[in-house]
Short mmCIF file of C-alpha atoms and ligand atoms in Angstrom, two decimals:
data_model
loop_
_atom_site.label_atom_id
_atom_site.label_comp_id
_atom_site.label_asym_id
_atom_site.label_seq_id
_atom_site.Cartn_x
_atom_site.Cartn_y
_atom_site.Cartn_z
CA MET A 16 -13.74 21.47 -6.68
CA SER A 17 -12.28 19.16 -9.27
CA GLY A 18 -8.50 18.90 -9.54
CA LYS A 19 -5.80 17.41 -11.74
CA TYR A 20 -3.57 14.81 -10.11
CA LEU A 21 -0.44 12.90 -11.03
CA VAL A 22 -0.67 9.35 -9.68
CA THR A 23 2.73 7.64 -9.71
CA GLY A 24 2.42 3.86 -9.62
CA GLY A 25 -1.22 4.03 -10.73
CA ALA A 26 -0.92 0.76 -12.68
CA GLY A 27 -0.25 -1.08 -9.41
CA TYR A 28 -2.61 -2.35 -6.74
CA VAL A 29 -3.20 0.58 -4.38
CA GLY A 30 -2.48 3.32 -6.94
CA SER A 31 -5.09 1.98 -9.37
CA VAL A 32 -7.78 1.86 -6.67
CA VAL A 33 -7.00 5.43 -5.58
CA ALA A 34 -6.96 6.59 -9.24
CA GLN A 35 -10.41 5.04 -9.68
CA HIS A 36 -11.71 6.86 -6.57
CA LEU A 37 -10.29 10.18 -7.84
CA LEU A 38 -12.03 9.69 -11.19
CA GLU A 39 -15.33 8.85 -9.49
CA ALA A 40 -15.00 12.08 -7.47
CA GLY A 41 -14.78 14.02 -10.74
CA HIS A 42 -11.03 14.70 -10.85
CA LYS A 43 -8.60 14.44 -13.78
CA VAL A 44 -6.01 11.72 -13.32
CA VAL A 45 -2.69 11.20 -15.09
CA VAL A 46 -1.00 7.89 -14.20
CA LEU A 47 2.80 7.72 -14.44
CA ASP A 48 4.03 4.13 -14.19
CA ASN A 49 6.98 2.25 -15.70
CA LEU A 50 5.08 -1.07 -15.48
CA SER A 51 7.96 -2.69 -13.56
CA THR A 52 5.46 -4.43 -11.26
CA GLY A 53 2.19 -2.90 -12.50
CA PHE A 54 -0.13 -3.75 -15.38
CA ARG A 55 -1.26 -1.49 -18.23
CA GLU A 56 -4.79 -2.95 -17.97
CA GLY A 57 -4.80 -2.05 -14.27
CA VAL A 58 -4.95 1.67 -15.11
CA PRO A 59 -8.59 2.71 -14.69
CA ALA A 60 -10.52 3.75 -17.80
CA GLY A 61 -10.75 7.53 -17.81
CA ALA A 62 -7.20 8.14 -16.57
CA SER A 63 -4.48 9.31 -18.97
CA PHE A 64 -1.51 6.98 -18.96
CA ILE A 65 2.19 7.79 -19.33
CA GLU A 66 4.52 4.79 -19.47
CA GLY A 67 7.53 6.34 -17.81
CA ASP A 68 9.72 6.48 -14.75
CA ILE A 69 9.44 8.78 -11.73
CA ARG A 70 13.14 9.55 -12.22
CA ASP A 71 12.08 11.42 -15.38
CA ALA A 72 9.06 13.10 -13.75
CA ASP A 73 10.31 16.53 -14.90
CA GLU A 74 9.34 15.51 -18.47
CA TRP A 75 5.64 15.27 -17.56
CA LEU A 76 4.99 17.36 -14.49
CA ASP A 77 3.91 20.97 -14.99
CA ALA A 78 2.16 23.70 -13.06
CA SER A 79 -1.28 22.51 -14.22
CA PHE A 80 -1.20 19.70 -11.62
CA ASP A 81 -2.77 20.35 -8.22
CA ALA A 82 -0.95 17.54 -6.42
CA VAL A 83 1.01 14.31 -6.71
CA LEU A 84 -0.09 11.03 -5.15
CA HIS A 85 3.07 8.96 -4.94
CA PHE A 86 2.70 5.15 -4.90
CA ALA A 87 5.53 4.13 -7.23
CA ALA A 88 8.07 2.01 -5.35
CA PHE A 89 9.43 -1.48 -4.97
CA SER A 90 7.85 -3.13 -1.94
CA GLN A 91 9.08 -6.72 -1.51
CA VAL A 92 10.56 -6.92 1.98
CA GLY A 93 12.51 -10.14 1.32
CA GLU A 94 13.98 -8.92 -1.97
CA SER A 95 15.06 -5.68 -0.29
CA VAL A 96 17.25 -7.68 2.10
CA VAL A 97 19.21 -9.30 -0.74
CA LYS A 98 19.12 -6.33 -3.16
CA PRO A 99 19.09 -3.24 -0.91
CA GLU A 100 20.60 -1.03 -3.63
CA LYS A 101 17.54 -1.63 -5.83
CA TYR A 102 15.34 -0.19 -3.06
CA TRP A 103 17.50 2.85 -2.28
CA GLU A 104 17.83 3.63 -5.98
CA ASN A 105 14.13 3.45 -6.84
CA ASN A 106 12.35 4.36 -3.64
CA VAL A 107 14.72 7.07 -2.41
CA GLY A 108 16.50 8.13 -5.64
CA GLY A 109 13.23 8.10 -7.58
CA THR A 110 11.45 10.19 -4.96
CA MET A 111 14.32 12.72 -4.89
CA ALA A 112 13.87 13.22 -8.64
CA LEU A 113 10.10 13.50 -8.26
CA MET A 114 10.46 16.03 -5.45
CA ALA A 115 12.89 18.11 -7.53
CA ALA A 116 10.38 18.16 -10.42
CA MET A 117 7.64 19.24 -7.99
CA ARG A 118 9.83 22.06 -6.66
CA GLU A 119 10.73 23.26 -10.16
CA THR A 120 7.13 23.28 -11.40
CA GLY A 121 5.61 24.67 -8.20
CA VAL A 122 3.39 21.63 -7.55
CA ARG A 123 3.23 21.94 -3.76
CA ARG A 124 0.94 19.16 -2.54
CA LEU A 125 1.91 15.52 -1.98
CA VAL A 126 0.33 12.37 -0.58
CA PHE A 127 2.89 9.60 -0.04
CA SER A 128 2.45 5.84 0.52
CA SER A 129 4.45 5.11 3.63
CA THR A 130 4.27 1.87 5.55
CA ALA A 131 4.00 0.18 8.94
CA ALA A 132 7.41 -1.32 8.07
CA ALA A 133 8.87 2.09 9.05
CA TYR A 134 8.32 1.15 12.72
CA GLY A 135 10.03 -2.26 12.70
CA GLU A 136 9.54 -4.32 15.86
CA PRO A 137 6.74 -2.52 17.76
CA VAL A 138 7.36 -1.22 21.27
CA ASN A 139 3.63 -0.55 21.82
CA THR A 140 0.41 -2.20 20.65
CA PRO A 141 -1.38 -0.59 18.92
CA ILE A 142 1.34 1.44 17.18
CA THR A 143 1.05 5.24 17.19
CA GLU A 144 2.81 7.70 14.89
CA THR A 145 5.05 8.93 17.71
CA ASP A 146 6.43 5.45 18.43
CA PRO A 147 10.10 4.81 17.58
CA THR A 148 10.94 4.05 13.94
CA ALA A 149 13.51 1.27 13.60
CA PRO A 150 12.84 -0.56 10.32
CA THR A 151 14.07 -4.14 10.09
CA SER A 152 14.47 -4.21 6.29
CA PRO A 153 15.97 -1.98 3.58
CA TYR A 154 12.42 -1.66 2.20
CA GLY A 155 11.17 -0.14 5.48
CA ALA A 156 14.33 1.97 5.78
CA SER A 157 13.90 3.35 2.25
CA LYS A 158 10.31 4.37 2.97
CA LEU A 159 11.30 5.97 6.29
CA ALA A 160 14.10 7.86 4.49
CA VAL A 161 11.48 9.30 2.12
CA ASP A 162 9.35 10.33 5.10
CA HIS A 163 12.37 12.22 6.49
CA MET A 164 12.98 13.78 3.06
CA ILE A 165 9.38 15.00 2.94
CA THR A 166 9.60 16.49 6.45
CA GLY A 167 12.57 18.58 5.34
CA GLU A 168 10.89 19.59 2.08
CA ALA A 169 7.79 20.80 3.94
CA ALA A 170 9.81 22.77 6.50
CA ALA A 171 12.23 24.34 4.01
CA HIS A 172 10.10 24.78 0.89
CA GLY A 173 6.50 24.91 2.11
CA LEU A 174 5.38 21.57 0.67
CA ALA A 175 1.93 20.50 1.89
CA ALA A 176 2.40 16.79 2.57
CA VAL A 177 0.70 13.79 4.10
CA SER A 178 2.39 10.41 4.56
CA LEU A 179 -0.04 7.55 5.04
CA ARG A 180 1.48 4.56 6.83
CA TYR A 181 -0.50 1.59 5.59
CA PHE A 182 -0.74 -1.60 7.61
CA ASN A 183 -1.88 -4.73 5.66
CA VAL A 184 -3.80 -3.59 2.60
CA ALA A 185 -6.28 -6.16 1.30
CA GLY A 186 -9.46 -6.61 -0.72
CA ALA A 187 -10.25 -5.21 -4.15
CA TYR A 188 -12.34 -2.50 -5.73
CA GLY A 189 -14.20 -3.69 -8.81
CA ARG A 190 -11.63 -4.40 -11.52
CA CYS A 191 -8.73 -3.03 -9.46
CA GLY A 192 -7.05 -5.54 -7.17
CA GLU A 193 -3.90 -7.20 -5.95
CA ARG A 194 -1.69 -9.17 -8.35
CA HIS A 195 1.89 -8.97 -7.17
CA ASP A 196 4.41 -11.37 -8.73
CA PRO A 197 5.81 -12.96 -6.67
CA GLU A 198 2.94 -12.59 -4.22
CA SER A 199 3.95 -12.20 -0.58
CA HIS A 200 0.70 -11.07 1.05
CA LEU A 201 -1.33 -13.60 3.02
CA ILE A 202 -4.86 -13.17 1.64
CA PRO A 203 -3.98 -13.47 -2.09
CA LEU A 204 -1.66 -16.40 -1.26
CA VAL A 205 -4.44 -18.29 0.54
CA LEU A 206 -6.77 -17.51 -2.37
CA GLN A 207 -4.21 -19.07 -4.72
CA VAL A 208 -4.70 -22.32 -2.75
CA ALA A 209 -8.47 -22.02 -3.25
CA GLN A 210 -7.85 -21.60 -6.98
CA GLY A 211 -5.65 -24.70 -7.14
CA ARG A 212 -2.57 -22.62 -8.04
CA ARG A 213 -0.80 -23.59 -4.81
CA GLU A 214 -1.16 -26.86 -2.88
CA ALA A 215 -1.19 -25.54 0.67
CA ILE A 216 -0.58 -22.41 2.71
CA SER A 217 2.50 -22.24 4.95
CA VAL A 218 1.91 -21.00 8.47
CA PHE A 219 5.19 -19.46 9.65
CA GLY A 220 5.24 -20.09 13.39
CA ASP A 221 2.39 -21.15 15.68
CA ASP A 222 3.99 -20.43 19.03
CA TYR A 223 3.76 -16.64 19.13
CA PRO A 224 2.27 -14.99 22.22
CA THR A 225 -1.12 -14.51 20.51
CA PRO A 226 -4.50 -16.19 21.20
CA ASP A 227 -3.96 -18.99 18.63
CA GLY A 228 -0.17 -18.80 18.41
CA THR A 229 -0.05 -17.34 14.87
CA CYS A 230 0.90 -13.77 13.90
CA VAL A 231 -1.75 -11.05 14.12
CA ARG A 232 -2.00 -8.33 11.47
CA ASP A 233 -4.25 -5.32 10.83
CA TYR A 234 -6.05 -5.83 7.49
CA ILE A 235 -7.47 -2.73 5.90
CA HIS A 236 -9.78 -2.69 2.90
CA VAL A 237 -8.15 -0.99 -0.09
CA ALA A 238 -11.30 1.10 -0.69
CA ASP A 239 -11.18 2.47 2.88
CA LEU A 240 -7.52 3.23 2.26
CA ALA A 241 -8.35 5.02 -1.01
CA GLU A 242 -10.87 7.26 0.75
CA ALA A 243 -8.14 8.36 3.16
CA HIS A 244 -6.05 9.59 0.20
CA LEU A 245 -8.82 11.88 -1.04
CA LEU A 246 -9.27 13.25 2.48
CA ALA A 247 -5.49 13.71 2.79
CA LEU A 248 -5.42 15.90 -0.33
CA ASP A 249 -7.82 18.29 1.41
CA ALA A 250 -6.11 18.08 4.81
CA ALA A 251 -2.57 18.85 3.56
CA ARG A 252 -1.34 22.27 4.79
CA PRO A 253 1.64 24.23 3.37
CA GLY A 254 4.78 23.74 5.45
CA GLU A 255 3.35 20.77 7.34
CA HIS A 256 4.19 17.08 6.98
CA LEU A 257 1.36 15.12 8.54
CA ILE A 258 1.96 11.40 9.19
CA CYS A 259 -1.06 9.12 9.71
CA ASN A 260 -1.29 5.38 10.34
CA LEU A 261 -4.00 3.64 8.34
CA GLY A 262 -5.41 0.48 9.86
CA ASN A 263 -8.57 -0.77 11.53
CA GLY A 264 -7.01 -1.16 14.95
CA ASN A 265 -8.15 -4.74 15.35
CA GLY A 266 -5.94 -7.55 14.18
CA PHE A 267 -6.71 -10.97 12.73
CA SER A 268 -4.43 -13.97 13.13
CA VAL A 269 -3.07 -16.03 10.23
CA ARG A 270 -5.41 -18.88 11.32
CA GLU A 271 -8.42 -16.54 11.36
CA VAL A 272 -7.59 -15.41 7.82
CA ILE A 273 -7.28 -19.01 6.59
CA GLU A 274 -10.56 -19.97 8.28
CA THR A 275 -12.30 -16.98 6.71
CA VAL A 276 -11.00 -17.96 3.25
CA ARG A 277 -12.38 -21.48 3.84
CA LYS A 278 -15.81 -20.03 4.60
CA VAL A 279 -15.81 -17.59 1.67
CA THR A 280 -14.49 -20.01 -0.97
CA GLY A 281 -15.75 -23.37 0.31
CA HIS A 282 -12.24 -24.80 -0.25
CA PRO A 283 -10.60 -26.85 2.58
CA ILE A 284 -7.26 -24.87 2.30
CA PRO A 285 -4.62 -27.33 3.57
CA GLU A 286 -2.04 -25.81 5.93
CA VAL A 287 1.64 -26.65 6.35
CA ALA A 288 3.44 -25.74 9.57
CA ALA A 289 6.69 -23.87 8.93
CA PRO A 290 9.29 -22.28 11.23
CA ARG A 291 9.00 -18.63 12.24
CA ARG A 292 10.46 -16.14 9.74
CA GLY A 293 13.11 -13.75 11.03
CA GLY A 294 11.81 -10.23 11.63
CA ASP A 295 8.10 -11.17 11.84
CA PRO A 296 6.67 -9.39 14.92
CA ALA A 297 3.89 -11.28 16.77
CA ILE A 298 1.35 -8.46 16.50
CA LEU A 299 1.22 -5.43 14.17
CA VAL A 300 -1.85 -3.30 14.75
CA ALA A 301 -2.37 0.41 14.03
CA ALA A 302 -3.63 3.17 16.26
CA ALA A 303 -5.37 5.29 13.62
CA ALA A 304 -6.72 8.11 15.81
CA THR A 305 -4.66 10.72 13.91
CA ALA A 306 -6.27 9.76 10.57
CA ARG A 307 -9.72 9.93 12.15
CA GLU A 308 -9.09 13.29 13.82
CA ARG A 309 -7.01 15.09 11.20
CA LEU A 310 -8.45 13.61 7.99
CA GLY A 311 -11.98 12.87 9.22
CA TRP A 312 -11.40 9.29 8.06
CA ASN A 313 -13.98 6.70 9.00
CA PRO A 314 -13.23 3.24 7.58
CA SER A 315 -16.39 1.21 7.01
CA ARG A 316 -15.19 -2.12 5.61
CA ALA A 317 -13.37 -3.69 8.57
CA ASP A 318 -15.21 -7.03 8.31
CA LEU A 319 -12.65 -9.67 7.34
CA ALA A 320 -15.17 -11.84 5.45
CA GLY A 321 -16.11 -8.84 3.29
CA ILE A 322 -12.44 -8.02 2.57
CA VAL A 323 -11.75 -11.64 1.60
CA ALA A 324 -14.93 -11.87 -0.52
CA ASP A 325 -13.89 -8.81 -2.57
CA ALA A 326 -10.36 -10.18 -3.05
CA TRP A 327 -11.82 -13.57 -4.06
CA GLU A 328 -14.10 -12.01 -6.69
CA PHE A 329 -11.13 -10.14 -8.16
CA ALA A 330 -8.89 -13.24 -8.13
CA GLN A 331 -11.53 -15.23 -10.03
CA HIS A 332 -12.02 -12.44 -12.52
CA ILE A 333 -8.25 -12.28 -13.27
CA ALA A 334 -8.06 -16.09 -13.55
CA LYS A 335 -10.82 -16.04 -16.20
CA GLU A 336 -8.95 -13.40 -18.21
CA GLN A 337 -5.68 -15.41 -18.25
N1 NAD B 12 0.19 -3.30 -0.57
C1 NAD B 12 0.47 -3.10 0.72
O1 NAD B 12 0.02 -3.86 1.62
C2 NAD B 12 1.31 -1.92 1.12
C3 NAD B 12 1.56 -1.71 2.50
C4 NAD B 12 2.32 -0.61 2.88
C5 NAD B 12 2.80 0.28 1.93
N2 NAD B 12 2.57 0.05 0.61
C6 NAD B 12 3.12 1.01 -0.37
O2 NAD B 12 2.09 1.37 -1.25
C7 NAD B 12 2.61 1.61 -2.56
C8 NAD B 12 1.83 0.79 -3.57
O3 NAD B 12 1.93 -0.59 -3.24
P1 NAD B 12 1.26 -1.69 -4.16
O4 NAD B 12 0.98 -2.86 -3.28
O5 NAD B 12 0.19 -1.07 -4.95
O6 NAD B 12 2.50 -2.06 -5.11
P2 NAD B 12 2.50 -2.37 -6.69
O7 NAD B 12 3.83 -3.01 -6.95
O8 NAD B 12 1.27 -3.07 -7.09
O9 NAD B 12 2.49 -0.90 -7.32
C9 NAD B 12 3.63 -0.10 -7.46
C10 NAD B 12 3.59 0.51 -8.84
O10 NAD B 12 4.69 1.42 -9.00
C11 NAD B 12 5.27 1.22 -10.28
N3 NAD B 12 6.67 1.68 -10.20
C12 NAD B 12 7.66 1.20 -9.42
N4 NAD B 12 8.79 1.91 -9.60
C13 NAD B 12 8.49 2.88 -10.50
C14 NAD B 12 9.23 3.94 -11.09
N5 NAD B 12 10.52 4.14 -10.80
N6 NAD B 12 8.62 4.76 -11.98
C15 NAD B 12 7.31 4.57 -12.29
N7 NAD B 12 6.56 3.58 -11.77
C16 NAD B 12 7.15 2.74 -10.88
C17 NAD B 12 5.09 -0.25 -10.56
O11 NAD B 12 5.15 -0.58 -11.94
C18 NAD B 12 3.71 -0.52 -9.95
O12 NAD B 12 2.68 -0.33 -10.90
C19 NAD B 12 4.08 1.28 -2.51
O13 NAD B 12 4.79 2.50 -2.36
C20 NAD B 12 4.21 0.44 -1.25
O14 NAD B 12 5.49 0.61 -0.65
C21 NAD B 12 1.85 -1.03 0.18
#
């Protein structure tokens, strides 16, 4: 059955890909985005667009919406350490306003973009949803605070909610892809070297207890991630807050990513050794059994070369437009 969905942050990377998937599934999509880090041209054709802030969500939300998919947030870990107030204000304050508007209008279904950063330094590998949450940055803490807020909202007011804890989102979906500024994610940064926009890629630490000494991360294709959001809309149950990790469960090291970019782009990609960064765990890999069991999620794009190839195509397309 087709629905009508409010997608906050739908001019950004993940939100635009999910909006595109919703449209392809025959749903109506209204994107609410203040363009603080997103791009007007990132909003998929076919979606209605409101340039506005989640803190004013009550101006646009009404009972005709079936659910909210909430991506709007600031998400730069490093910036959150030096400007924590910016993260509490937008990520937590903004979500409080959104939740109040949902309560007032009776929109009782929510899918929220949570993050692996909610766990902090892992105590187990792979990480499960019942592992301890001890975020190491205000960004991770702000997202975890929203998860707690949603748990209370579901218990007290019957919200049907799913939080999806993404690991490292990567790749692109047609004209929707990653273009953060500044960029902090490894794959787009290495692709910038291939494009001649950056001289070399810094490798932060090569003496971690991993097979090649560099950090290992769980890269998940943004289209696989988008499919989980559509499944989560169906799986959400009134009064329940379901939390699911989203990852492939097998990690790739920084060196493996760089080598894959070399193969995909044909560029030599010079590396520069740099000291470890504080707060970078050696290995971050998801146990995603809950998403498979509860959502029926079955990611099909785990191949790193395919993820990089899609991101590369998008990066070249954006470069041509600029
Ligand atoms: N990209 C990842 O690897 C990753 C990993 C884990 C979690 N997440 C989460 O997924 C979500 C989307 O991430 P992304 O990479 O697409 O980020 P993004 O910056 O590309 O998108 C966020 C969008 O939200 C908008 N926005 C921010 N504050 C707003 C506000 N107050 N009102 C309206 N719009 C606002 C921005 O303009 C932007 O378009 C975020 O919540 C992020 O925390 C992302």
